[in-house]
Short mmCIF file of C-alpha atoms and ligand atoms in Angstrom, two decimals:
data_model
loop_
_atom_site.label_atom_id
_atom_site.label_comp_id
_atom_site.label_asym_id
_atom_site.label_seq_id
_atom_site.Cartn_x
_atom_site.Cartn_y
_atom_site.Cartn_z
CA MET U 1 65.55 78.55 54.35
CA ALA U 2 67.98 75.73 54.97
CA THR U 3 69.20 75.52 58.57
CA VAL U 4 72.68 75.79 60.05
CA PHE U 5 74.51 73.01 61.90
CA THR U 6 76.78 74.14 64.70
CA HIS U 7 79.02 71.85 66.69
CA GLU U 8 81.63 72.53 69.34
CA PHE U 9 84.43 69.93 69.40
CA ASN U 10 86.01 69.66 72.82
CA THR U 11 88.10 66.53 72.41
CA PRO U 12 91.63 65.54 73.43
CA VAL U 13 92.82 65.80 69.82
CA TYR U 14 90.83 68.78 68.53
CA LYS U 15 89.10 71.74 70.07
CA GLY U 16 87.17 74.04 67.82
CA LYS U 17 83.79 74.99 66.43
CA THR U 18 82.19 74.24 63.12
CA SER U 19 79.09 75.87 61.74
CA PHE U 20 77.66 75.39 58.27
CA ASN U 21 74.48 75.30 56.24
CA THR U 22 72.71 71.96 55.91
CA GLY U 23 70.93 72.67 52.63
CA LEU U 24 71.42 71.44 49.11
CA TYR U 25 73.96 73.54 47.21
CA ILE U 26 72.48 74.45 43.84
CA ASN U 27 73.49 77.27 41.52
CA GLY U 28 75.78 78.78 44.16
CA LYS U 29 73.12 78.88 46.90
CA PHE U 30 72.17 76.72 49.87
CA VAL U 31 68.51 75.79 49.55
CA GLU U 32 65.93 73.43 51.01
CA GLY U 33 64.84 70.41 49.04
CA SER U 34 61.69 70.83 46.93
CA ASP U 35 59.71 68.61 49.29
CA LYS U 36 61.17 70.35 52.37
CA THR U 37 61.97 66.96 53.91
CA THR U 38 65.15 66.15 55.84
CA ILE U 39 67.48 63.23 56.55
CA ASP U 40 68.89 62.41 59.99
CA VAL U 41 72.66 62.13 60.13
CA THR U 42 73.93 59.76 62.84
CA ASN U 43 77.16 59.59 64.83
CA PRO U 44 78.29 55.94 64.48
CA ALA U 45 80.23 56.15 67.75
CA THR U 46 76.99 56.62 69.71
CA GLY U 47 74.15 55.79 67.33
CA LYS U 48 72.66 59.23 68.11
CA VAL U 49 71.50 61.84 65.60
CA ILE U 50 74.03 64.64 64.97
CA THR U 51 71.87 66.85 62.78
CA LYS U 52 69.30 66.90 60.01
CA ILE U 53 70.18 67.81 56.44
CA ALA U 54 68.00 68.73 53.49
CA GLU U 55 66.74 65.81 51.43
CA ALA U 56 66.88 66.20 47.67
CA THR U 57 64.44 64.56 45.28
CA ALA U 58 64.47 63.89 41.53
CA LYS U 59 63.00 67.38 41.05
CA ASP U 60 66.04 68.92 42.79
CA VAL U 61 68.29 66.88 40.51
CA ASP U 62 66.52 68.50 37.53
CA ILE U 63 67.08 71.97 39.01
CA ALA U 64 70.74 71.20 39.70
CA VAL U 65 71.26 69.81 36.19
CA ALA U 66 69.72 72.95 34.66
CA ALA U 67 72.05 75.15 36.76
CA ALA U 68 75.04 73.03 35.75
CA HIS U 69 74.13 73.30 32.05
CA LYS U 70 73.77 77.07 32.33
CA ALA U 71 77.21 77.34 33.96
CA PHE U 72 78.70 75.04 31.35
CA GLU U 73 77.36 77.22 28.52
CA THR U 74 78.27 80.58 30.07
CA THR U 75 80.92 80.69 32.79
CA TRP U 76 82.64 77.29 32.83
CA GLY U 77 83.22 74.63 30.15
CA LEU U 78 84.93 76.24 27.18
CA ASN U 79 84.35 79.69 28.71
CA ALA U 80 86.88 79.30 31.53
CA GLY U 81 90.47 78.86 30.40
CA GLY U 82 92.85 76.32 31.92
CA ALA U 83 94.71 78.96 33.92
CA GLU U 84 91.46 80.12 35.53
CA ARG U 85 90.39 76.57 36.37
CA SER U 86 93.80 75.94 37.86
CA ARG U 87 93.68 79.15 39.92
CA LEU U 88 90.31 78.24 41.43
CA LEU U 89 91.32 74.67 42.21
CA LEU U 90 94.51 75.92 43.89
CA LYS U 91 92.46 78.36 45.91
CA LEU U 92 90.16 75.53 46.97
CA ALA U 93 93.18 73.45 48.04
CA LEU U 94 94.43 76.37 50.14
CA LEU U 95 91.03 76.81 51.80
CA MET U 96 90.91 73.09 52.55
CA GLU U 97 94.35 73.36 54.11
CA GLU U 98 93.22 76.33 56.21
CA HIS U 99 90.26 74.26 57.47
CA GLN U 100 91.98 70.88 57.52
CA GLN U 101 91.52 70.18 61.23
CA GLU U 102 87.88 71.18 61.10
CA LEU U 103 87.26 68.96 58.04
CA ALA U 104 89.03 66.05 59.76
CA ALA U 105 86.93 66.53 62.91
CA ILE U 106 83.67 66.60 60.92
CA GLU U 107 84.73 63.44 59.09
CA ALA U 108 85.53 61.67 62.37
CA LEU U 109 82.19 62.70 63.85
CA ASP U 110 80.14 61.71 60.81
CA ASN U 111 81.99 58.63 59.57
CA GLY U 112 83.57 57.26 62.77
CA LYS U 113 87.13 57.14 61.44
CA THR U 114 89.74 58.37 63.87
CA PHE U 115 90.63 62.04 63.83
CA THR U 116 94.29 61.01 63.46
CA TRP U 117 93.61 59.05 60.27
CA ALA U 118 91.29 61.76 58.98
CA MET U 119 94.14 64.25 59.43
CA ASP U 120 97.01 62.10 58.18
CA LEU U 121 95.24 60.44 55.31
CA ASP U 122 91.79 61.62 54.26
CA THR U 123 92.19 65.38 54.42
CA THR U 124 95.87 65.42 53.46
CA PHE U 125 95.27 63.24 50.42
CA ALA U 126 92.12 65.17 49.47
CA ILE U 127 94.09 68.44 49.48
CA ASP U 128 96.93 66.82 47.50
CA THR U 129 94.42 65.55 44.94
CA ILE U 130 92.78 68.93 44.35
CA ARG U 131 96.23 70.55 44.08
CA TYR U 132 97.45 67.82 41.73
CA TYR U 133 94.54 68.40 39.34
CA ALA U 134 95.00 72.17 39.59
CA GLY U 135 98.37 71.42 38.01
CA TRP U 136 96.72 69.62 35.10
CA ALA U 137 94.03 72.22 34.33
CA ASP U 138 96.18 74.25 31.92
CA LYS U 139 97.90 71.21 30.41
CA ILE U 140 94.96 69.52 28.69
CA HIS U 141 96.43 69.06 25.21
CA GLY U 142 95.25 67.41 22.05
CA GLN U 143 97.55 66.30 19.23
CA VAL U 144 98.34 67.30 15.65
CA GLN U 145 98.06 64.45 13.13
CA GLU U 146 100.18 64.31 10.00
CA THR U 147 97.89 63.77 6.99
CA ASP U 148 98.97 65.76 3.93
CA GLU U 149 100.22 69.27 3.16
CA LYS U 150 96.82 70.46 2.10
CA LYS U 151 95.21 69.60 5.37
CA LEU U 152 95.60 70.47 9.06
CA SER U 153 94.25 67.80 11.42
CA TYR U 154 94.27 68.08 15.16
CA THR U 155 92.40 66.89 18.22
CA ARG U 156 90.89 68.82 21.09
CA HIS U 157 90.20 67.24 24.48
CA GLU U 158 86.95 68.98 25.34
CA PRO U 159 85.00 68.72 28.59
CA ILE U 160 82.15 66.19 28.40
CA GLY U 161 79.55 68.58 29.86
CA VAL U 162 77.47 67.98 32.97
CA VAL U 163 78.64 65.02 34.99
CA GLY U 164 76.86 63.20 37.80
CA GLN U 165 79.04 61.90 40.61
CA ILE U 166 77.82 59.45 43.24
CA ILE U 167 80.16 58.77 46.13
CA PRO U 168 80.14 56.39 49.11
CA TRP U 169 80.56 56.79 52.86
CA ASN U 170 83.91 55.10 53.51
CA PHE U 171 86.16 58.03 52.46
CA PRO U 172 83.61 60.84 51.98
CA LEU U 173 85.88 63.86 51.53
CA LEU U 174 88.58 61.90 49.73
CA MET U 175 86.16 60.42 47.20
CA MET U 176 84.72 63.87 46.62
CA SER U 177 88.20 65.19 45.79
CA TRP U 178 89.00 62.22 43.52
CA LYS U 179 85.83 62.99 41.61
CA LEU U 180 85.88 66.80 41.59
CA GLY U 181 89.59 67.21 40.82
CA PRO U 182 89.70 65.76 37.29
CA ALA U 183 86.14 66.84 36.42
CA LEU U 184 86.75 70.51 37.21
CA ALA U 185 90.31 70.60 35.88
CA THR U 186 88.97 69.56 32.48
CA GLY U 187 86.07 72.05 32.53
CA ASN U 188 83.04 69.92 33.38
CA CYS U 189 80.16 70.98 35.63
CA VAL U 190 79.14 68.63 38.41
CA VAL U 191 76.02 67.38 40.17
CA LEU U 192 77.30 65.36 43.13
CA LYS U 193 75.51 63.06 45.54
CA PRO U 194 77.32 62.03 48.72
CA SER U 195 76.15 59.04 50.75
CA GLU U 196 73.25 59.95 53.02
CA PHE U 197 75.28 58.33 55.84
CA THR U 198 78.17 60.79 55.57
CA PRO U 199 77.16 64.03 53.84
CA LEU U 200 78.69 66.58 56.22
CA THR U 201 82.17 67.17 54.78
CA ALA U 202 80.65 67.42 51.30
CA ILE U 203 78.32 70.18 52.48
CA ARG U 204 81.16 72.03 54.26
CA MET U 205 83.25 71.67 51.10
CA CYS U 206 80.55 73.45 49.09
CA GLU U 207 81.01 76.48 51.33
CA LEU U 208 84.73 76.38 50.53
CA ILE U 209 83.99 75.92 46.81
CA ASP U 210 81.78 79.00 47.04
CA ARG U 211 84.48 80.99 48.84
CA ALA U 212 87.10 79.91 46.30
CA GLY U 213 84.97 81.68 43.67
CA PHE U 214 83.80 78.90 41.36
CA PRO U 215 80.95 80.30 39.23
CA PRO U 216 77.44 79.36 40.46
CA GLY U 217 76.29 76.06 38.98
CA THR U 218 79.81 74.67 38.44
CA VAL U 219 79.43 72.33 41.42
CA ASN U 220 76.01 71.35 42.75
CA LEU U 221 75.35 69.12 45.74
CA VAL U 222 72.19 67.03 46.07
CA THR U 223 72.07 65.17 49.37
CA GLY U 224 69.54 62.37 49.16
CA TYR U 225 68.93 58.66 48.96
CA GLY U 226 70.43 56.36 46.38
CA ASN U 227 67.18 54.94 45.08
CA THR U 228 65.76 58.42 44.42
CA VAL U 229 68.55 60.94 43.84
CA GLY U 230 71.19 58.40 42.76
CA ALA U 231 68.72 56.79 40.38
CA ALA U 232 67.64 60.21 39.01
CA ILE U 233 71.28 61.09 38.28
CA SER U 234 72.13 57.83 36.57
CA SER U 235 69.00 57.88 34.38
CA HIS U 236 68.99 61.63 33.65
CA MET U 237 68.70 62.52 29.97
CA LYS U 238 70.75 65.70 30.38
CA ILE U 239 73.63 64.30 32.39
CA ASP U 240 76.41 63.39 29.98
CA LYS U 241 78.44 61.12 32.21
CA VAL U 242 78.17 59.44 35.59
CA ALA U 243 81.06 58.50 37.87
CA PHE U 244 80.30 56.15 40.74
CA THR U 245 82.14 54.59 43.64
CA GLY U 246 80.36 51.96 45.71
CA SER U 247 79.11 48.40 45.60
CA THR U 248 79.15 46.20 42.51
CA LEU U 249 75.39 45.73 42.97
CA VAL U 250 74.66 49.46 42.62
CA GLY U 251 77.35 49.84 39.93
CA ARG U 252 75.37 47.37 37.83
CA LYS U 253 72.17 49.40 38.35
CA ILE U 254 73.95 52.57 37.28
CA MET U 255 75.29 50.96 34.14
CA GLU U 256 71.81 49.71 33.31
CA ALA U 257 70.23 53.14 33.94
CA ALA U 258 72.90 54.79 31.78
CA ALA U 259 72.24 52.32 28.98
CA LYS U 260 68.46 52.70 29.19
CA SER U 261 68.50 56.51 29.25
CA ASN U 262 70.93 58.49 27.08
CA LEU U 263 73.81 55.97 26.90
CA LYS U 264 75.83 58.30 29.09
CA ASP U 265 79.49 57.64 29.62
CA ILE U 266 80.28 55.83 32.90
CA THR U 267 83.17 55.16 35.21
CA LEU U 268 82.71 52.70 38.06
CA GLU U 269 84.98 52.08 41.03
CA LEU U 270 83.51 49.05 42.76
CA GLY U 271 84.22 46.43 45.35
CA GLY U 272 87.06 44.03 45.95
CA LYS U 273 88.21 40.92 47.77
CA SER U 274 91.89 41.61 47.49
CA PRO U 275 94.50 38.90 48.04
CA ASN U 276 97.52 39.62 50.19
CA ILE U 277 100.16 36.98 49.46
CA ILE U 278 102.96 36.34 51.94
CA PHE U 279 105.77 34.02 50.83
CA ASN U 280 108.15 32.08 53.11
CA ASP U 281 110.93 34.51 52.24
CA ALA U 282 109.05 37.67 53.28
CA ASP U 283 110.28 39.96 56.04
CA LEU U 284 107.87 38.48 58.57
CA GLU U 285 107.57 41.44 60.92
CA GLN U 286 106.90 43.83 58.05
CA ALA U 287 104.43 41.42 56.45
CA VAL U 288 102.51 41.18 59.73
CA ASN U 289 102.35 44.96 60.13
CA TRP U 290 101.29 45.55 56.54
CA ALA U 291 98.74 42.72 56.61
CA ALA U 292 97.12 44.33 59.66
CA HIS U 293 97.05 47.69 57.90
CA GLY U 294 95.71 45.95 54.80
CA ILE U 295 92.61 44.58 56.50
CA TYR U 296 91.95 46.82 59.52
CA TRP U 297 92.65 50.23 57.96
CA ASN U 298 89.48 52.35 57.95
CA HIS U 299 87.84 49.52 59.97
CA GLY U 300 88.02 47.27 56.93
CA GLN U 301 85.79 49.66 55.02
CA ALA U 302 88.14 50.00 52.07
CA CYS U 303 87.45 48.67 48.59
CA SER U 304 91.12 47.65 48.39
CA ALA U 305 91.18 45.92 51.82
CA GLY U 306 93.55 42.94 51.83
CA SER U 307 90.82 40.65 53.13
CA ARG U 308 92.20 37.32 51.88
CA ILE U 309 95.58 36.78 53.50
CA PHE U 310 97.43 33.89 51.84
CA VAL U 311 100.44 32.65 53.83
CA GLN U 312 102.95 30.07 52.60
CA SER U 313 103.05 26.88 54.66
CA GLY U 314 106.65 27.34 55.91
CA ILE U 315 105.77 30.45 57.93
CA TYR U 316 102.02 29.98 58.38
CA ASP U 317 102.03 29.15 62.11
CA GLU U 318 104.52 31.86 63.03
CA PHE U 319 102.71 34.43 60.90
CA LEU U 320 99.35 33.58 62.44
CA GLU U 321 100.72 33.90 65.96
CA LYS U 322 102.32 37.30 65.29
CA PHE U 323 99.38 38.55 63.25
CA THR U 324 97.00 37.60 66.07
CA GLU U 325 99.18 39.47 68.57
CA LYS U 326 99.26 42.52 66.29
CA SER U 327 95.47 42.41 65.76
CA ARG U 328 94.89 42.26 69.52
CA SER U 329 97.13 45.27 70.07
CA LEU U 330 95.08 47.61 67.85
CA LYS U 331 92.91 49.77 70.03
CA VAL U 332 89.25 49.92 69.07
CA GLY U 333 87.57 52.99 70.50
CA ASP U 334 86.53 56.63 70.38
CA PRO U 335 87.58 58.28 67.09
CA PHE U 336 88.74 61.32 69.07
CA ASP U 337 91.02 59.31 71.38
CA VAL U 338 94.61 59.66 70.21
CA ASP U 339 95.34 55.97 70.96
CA SER U 340 92.44 54.61 68.90
CA TYR U 341 93.37 52.83 65.68
CA GLN U 342 89.88 51.64 64.79
CA GLY U 343 86.59 53.46 65.32
CA PRO U 344 83.03 52.22 64.81
CA GLN U 345 81.62 50.87 61.55
CA VAL U 346 79.79 53.59 59.67
CA SER U 347 76.17 52.59 60.36
CA LYS U 348 73.85 50.09 61.96
CA ASN U 349 73.27 48.63 58.44
CA GLN U 350 76.94 47.97 57.97
CA TYR U 351 77.36 46.66 61.52
CA ASP U 352 74.54 44.15 60.95
CA ARG U 353 75.85 43.22 57.53
CA ILE U 354 79.32 42.41 58.91
CA MET U 355 77.86 40.46 61.84
CA ASP U 356 75.80 38.43 59.35
CA TYR U 357 78.98 37.59 57.43
CA ILE U 358 80.69 36.54 60.66
CA GLN U 359 77.73 34.29 61.44
CA SER U 360 77.82 32.81 57.94
CA GLY U 361 81.53 32.01 58.40
CA LYS U 362 80.70 30.13 61.59
CA ASP U 363 77.71 28.38 59.99
CA GLN U 364 79.81 27.24 57.03
CA GLY U 365 82.40 25.70 59.33
CA ALA U 366 85.27 28.22 59.45
CA THR U 367 87.08 28.84 62.74
CA VAL U 368 86.84 32.22 64.45
CA HIS U 369 90.49 32.49 65.45
CA LEU U 370 90.11 35.99 66.93
CA GLY U 371 87.29 38.45 67.60
CA GLY U 372 84.00 37.99 65.78
CA ASP U 373 82.18 40.04 68.38
CA ARG U 374 80.98 43.49 69.28
CA ASN U 375 83.23 45.92 71.11
CA GLY U 376 81.51 47.90 73.89
CA THR U 377 77.82 48.51 74.35
CA GLU U 378 77.25 51.76 72.45
CA GLY U 379 77.82 52.58 68.76
CA TYR U 380 78.83 50.16 66.01
CA TYR U 381 82.24 48.85 67.09
CA ILE U 382 83.45 45.40 66.00
CA ASN U 383 86.65 43.73 67.23
CA PRO U 384 89.36 42.82 64.70
CA THR U 385 88.41 39.37 63.46
CA ILE U 386 90.45 36.54 61.96
CA PHE U 387 88.98 33.42 60.37
CA THR U 388 91.01 30.27 59.68
CA ASN U 389 90.10 26.83 58.30
CA THR U 390 88.13 28.28 55.43
CA THR U 391 87.28 26.69 52.09
CA PRO U 392 87.20 28.57 48.76
CA ASP U 393 83.41 28.37 48.40
CA MET U 394 82.61 30.09 51.71
CA LYS U 395 80.86 33.48 51.57
CA ILE U 396 83.53 35.02 53.80
CA VAL U 397 86.16 34.00 51.21
CA GLN U 398 84.22 35.10 48.13
CA GLU U 399 82.22 38.20 49.11
CA GLU U 400 83.22 41.69 50.14
CA ILE U 401 82.58 41.98 53.90
CA PHE U 402 83.71 45.61 54.23
CA GLY U 403 84.61 45.24 57.87
CA PRO U 404 87.59 44.32 60.09
CA VAL U 405 87.36 40.66 59.11
CA GLY U 406 90.19 38.79 57.40
CA VAL U 407 90.59 35.17 56.35
CA VAL U 408 94.05 33.62 56.70
CA ILE U 409 94.62 30.83 54.16
CA LYS U 410 97.61 28.47 53.86
CA PHE U 411 99.19 27.85 50.44
CA GLU U 412 102.01 25.66 49.13
CA ASP U 413 103.56 27.22 46.03
CA GLU U 414 103.36 30.08 43.55
CA ASP U 415 101.01 28.39 41.06
CA ASP U 416 98.71 27.29 43.86
CA VAL U 417 98.40 30.78 45.35
CA ILE U 418 97.94 32.56 42.04
CA ARG U 419 95.13 30.20 41.14
CA GLN U 420 93.44 30.82 44.51
CA ALA U 421 94.07 34.57 44.48
CA ASN U 422 92.56 34.96 41.02
CA ASP U 423 89.55 32.81 41.94
CA THR U 424 87.25 35.79 42.50
CA VAL U 425 84.86 37.95 40.51
CA PHE U 426 86.78 41.01 41.74
CA GLY U 427 90.09 42.45 40.56
CA LEU U 428 90.73 45.72 42.33
CA ALA U 429 94.04 45.23 44.12
CA ALA U 430 96.52 42.65 45.34
CA ALA U 431 99.69 42.58 47.43
CA VAL U 432 102.77 40.35 47.44
CA PHE U 433 105.37 40.00 50.17
CA SER U 434 108.70 38.43 49.27
CA GLN U 435 112.33 39.46 49.47
CA ASN U 436 113.02 37.67 46.20
CA ILE U 437 112.49 40.33 43.55
CA ASN U 438 111.83 37.84 40.76
CA ARG U 439 109.20 35.97 42.74
CA ALA U 440 107.57 39.20 43.93
CA LEU U 441 107.33 40.75 40.47
CA ASN U 442 106.38 37.56 38.63
CA THR U 443 103.53 37.09 41.07
CA ALA U 444 102.46 40.74 40.87
CA HIS U 445 102.28 40.45 37.08
CA ARG U 446 100.23 37.24 37.14
CA LEU U 447 97.55 38.60 39.49
CA LYS U 448 94.39 39.87 37.81
CA ALA U 449 94.07 43.20 39.58
CA GLY U 450 94.20 46.90 38.73
CA THR U 451 96.85 47.53 41.39
CA ALA U 452 99.57 45.19 42.63
CA TRP U 453 101.50 46.27 45.72
CA VAL U 454 104.89 44.72 46.41
CA ASN U 455 105.94 44.62 50.07
CA CYS U 456 103.24 47.14 51.02
CA VAL U 457 99.43 47.43 50.98
CA ASN U 458 96.86 50.21 50.51
CA GLN U 459 99.28 52.77 49.13
CA LEU U 460 97.56 55.46 47.05
CA HIS U 461 98.91 58.62 45.44
CA ALA U 462 97.26 61.42 43.50
CA ASN U 463 99.41 60.68 40.45
CA VAL U 464 99.08 56.86 40.40
CA PRO U 465 96.00 55.44 38.61
CA PHE U 466 93.60 53.32 40.62
CA GLY U 467 90.74 51.11 39.42
CA GLY U 468 89.62 47.58 38.86
CA PHE U 469 89.83 44.59 36.57
CA LYS U 470 86.80 42.30 36.22
CA GLN U 471 83.76 43.26 38.35
CA SER U 472 85.77 45.80 40.35
CA GLY U 473 85.08 48.54 37.90
CA ILE U 474 85.45 50.40 34.65
CA GLY U 475 87.93 53.24 34.10
CA ARG U 476 90.73 54.59 36.25
CA GLU U 477 90.72 57.29 38.89
CA LEU U 478 93.68 59.49 39.84
CA GLY U 479 96.72 60.37 37.80
CA GLU U 480 96.69 61.51 34.20
CA TYR U 481 94.45 58.52 33.37
CA ALA U 482 91.49 60.08 35.21
CA LEU U 483 91.52 63.05 32.82
CA HIS U 484 90.44 60.72 30.01
CA ASN U 485 87.25 59.97 31.97
CA TYR U 486 86.25 63.61 31.74
CA THR U 487 87.19 64.65 28.22
CA ALA U 488 85.72 63.91 24.81
CA VAL U 489 88.14 63.86 21.88
CA LYS U 490 87.16 66.01 18.92
CA SER U 491 89.02 65.70 15.62
CA VAL U 492 89.20 68.91 13.61
CA GLN U 493 90.19 68.70 9.95
CA VAL U 494 90.97 71.93 8.10
CA ASN U 495 91.24 72.21 4.33
CA LEU U 496 94.38 74.20 3.43
CA GLY U 497 93.75 74.34 -0.30
CA HIS U 498 92.50 70.96 -1.46
CA VAL U 499 90.10 71.86 -4.31
CA MET U 500 87.02 69.73 -4.95
P1 NDP M 601 76.12 51.47 47.86
O1 NDP M 601 76.86 51.02 46.67
O2 NDP M 601 74.66 51.22 47.94
O3 NDP M 601 76.30 53.06 48.08
C1 NDP M 601 77.19 53.88 47.39
C2 NDP M 601 76.47 55.11 46.86
O4 NDP M 601 75.52 54.73 45.87
C3 NDP M 601 75.69 55.89 47.92
O5 NDP M 601 75.81 57.27 47.66
C4 NDP M 601 74.28 55.39 47.69
O6 NDP M 601 73.30 56.25 48.18
C5 NDP M 601 74.25 55.28 46.19
N1 NDP M 601 73.16 54.46 45.66
C6 NDP M 601 72.46 53.47 46.27
N2 NDP M 601 71.52 52.96 45.44
C7 NDP M 601 71.62 53.63 44.27
C8 NDP M 601 70.94 53.57 43.01
N3 NDP M 601 69.95 52.71 42.79
N4 NDP M 601 71.33 54.42 42.03
C9 NDP M 601 72.34 55.29 42.22
N5 NDP M 601 73.01 55.41 43.40
C10 NDP M 601 72.67 54.59 44.41
O7 NDP M 601 76.81 50.89 49.12
P2 NDP M 601 76.16 50.63 50.56
O8 NDP M 601 76.28 51.85 51.34
O9 NDP M 601 74.81 50.00 50.47
O10 NDP M 601 77.17 49.52 51.10
C11 NDP M 601 76.97 48.17 50.75
C12 NDP M 601 78.27 47.52 50.36
O11 NDP M 601 78.82 48.15 49.23
C13 NDP M 601 79.37 47.60 51.40
O12 NDP M 601 79.25 46.67 52.40
C14 NDP M 601 80.58 47.39 50.54
O13 NDP M 601 80.76 46.01 50.33
C15 NDP M 601 80.23 48.07 49.24
N6 NDP M 601 80.81 49.41 49.15
C16 NDP M 601 81.93 49.56 48.38
C17 NDP M 601 82.55 50.78 48.33
C18 NDP M 601 83.80 50.97 47.52
O14 NDP M 601 84.57 51.88 47.81
N7 NDP M 601 84.01 50.18 46.49
C19 NDP M 601 82.06 51.94 49.07
C20 NDP M 601 80.85 51.70 49.79
C21 NDP M 601 80.26 50.46 49.82
P3 NDP M 601 72.75 56.23 49.67
O15 NDP M 601 73.54 55.28 50.47
O16 NDP M 601 72.94 57.64 50.07
O17 NDP M 601 71.31 55.83 49.58
#
């Protein structure tokens, strides 16, 4: 029998109790892993263990895949009409809304993001996403093709089948909703693996999925490690598609495993090193505020983080002074303190990784203009950090740090900054600040990135596609575009009297 996790939140921003099963969720039941082993889940604010959860193995993936196939053939897939899929997704959105504060509190405890952000962004956006895809579920249309009068030709957009979904730790609930929404709306069954660092909201969500009434086997949760469970999903012969969000390194492994197994369909949402370009004619105060949001939001643990801040020479000194002031003003502290803007990094691994990058910046000759050090003595807090005097070849300019660390780089003109901004293997997002509409849009169009923000950063909506150029990924999430990731097009040709 899987065990139950109970936690009483008695914080300034939220008081309440949560209690849920810590098992795998397979075929509509919470169960132990086949090996009966567990994984410790840690609170990044203290470094202490919160609870243990069941650890899945490749054998559990097989069991989950079998359950998903059974559901696909009997109760879901082509057996559940669009209106029914929509009804269940809407019910799930309502249940999430009913438990929004609890979900936000679990996320803050497990991931370290502030309760305020988890309320205002993660949970709100996750609910919006599920509701948005509920709206699509009964509007999945094919087309009719004109051929000749003796033939009827049309297409059907059918569900792909059983899909594997592997999600990261930076936006656990939100990434789950981005993945589940389009997959379920289009009739697929899911085997999902959250990050072992942040599995708690995913487990709680499975209870809500159960209560909403999704047939057993429609959604299955296998909590486990990437190199066992993640690898088993990406190489599984009976998983028809895998959708992944995480590092480019692991994305590459998933693509390779997909190619070597059954050539399963893939979508990858990977890393970034996004440029944030601020021209002399920008609204300086707004540019400073947005630049801070661009790099420090979610403690810098965002694939779209505006981590390379390019500032035109005419305003460079003034920008740097104001940006430094703004960075200093952001309170780093307890995720449940209403004044905190930035909580701890998600894990000791990530803390060490970021500190190594900071050290490499120093070793390669960049200047630590602000921060670069630990905040406090407990947990994995890092102060907002600004590097200046960088060169294009430095690791801190080229690689994804995934922490509250930005580089501020001076540029002279449009051609110069576009060349520098595009000098990266990534292409997820970019931002431009200018009050000259021609300059802003011309620059946005010349940047090689899947998203270009003009006079804002890190803006995401359920109906706006998101994904990367170059090594930042394959396919688009969100919006109508994400539905294409989860449907296979079938052409049907009917003979209306053509005699052979
Ligand atoms: P990973 O890419 O390793 O983790 C993302 C997910 O992939 C997790 O669920 C992980 O499992 C899983 N995974 C790991 N190895 C495999 C594998 N061989 N096959 C299938 N799945 C696997 O990111 P990390 O947590 O290691 O973070 C490292 C860096 O990745 C960060 O510093 C950041 O630069 C980048 N990153 C980018 C994200 C994005 O949104 N683009 C999100 C997260 C990280 P588990 O961890 O449970 O073992």
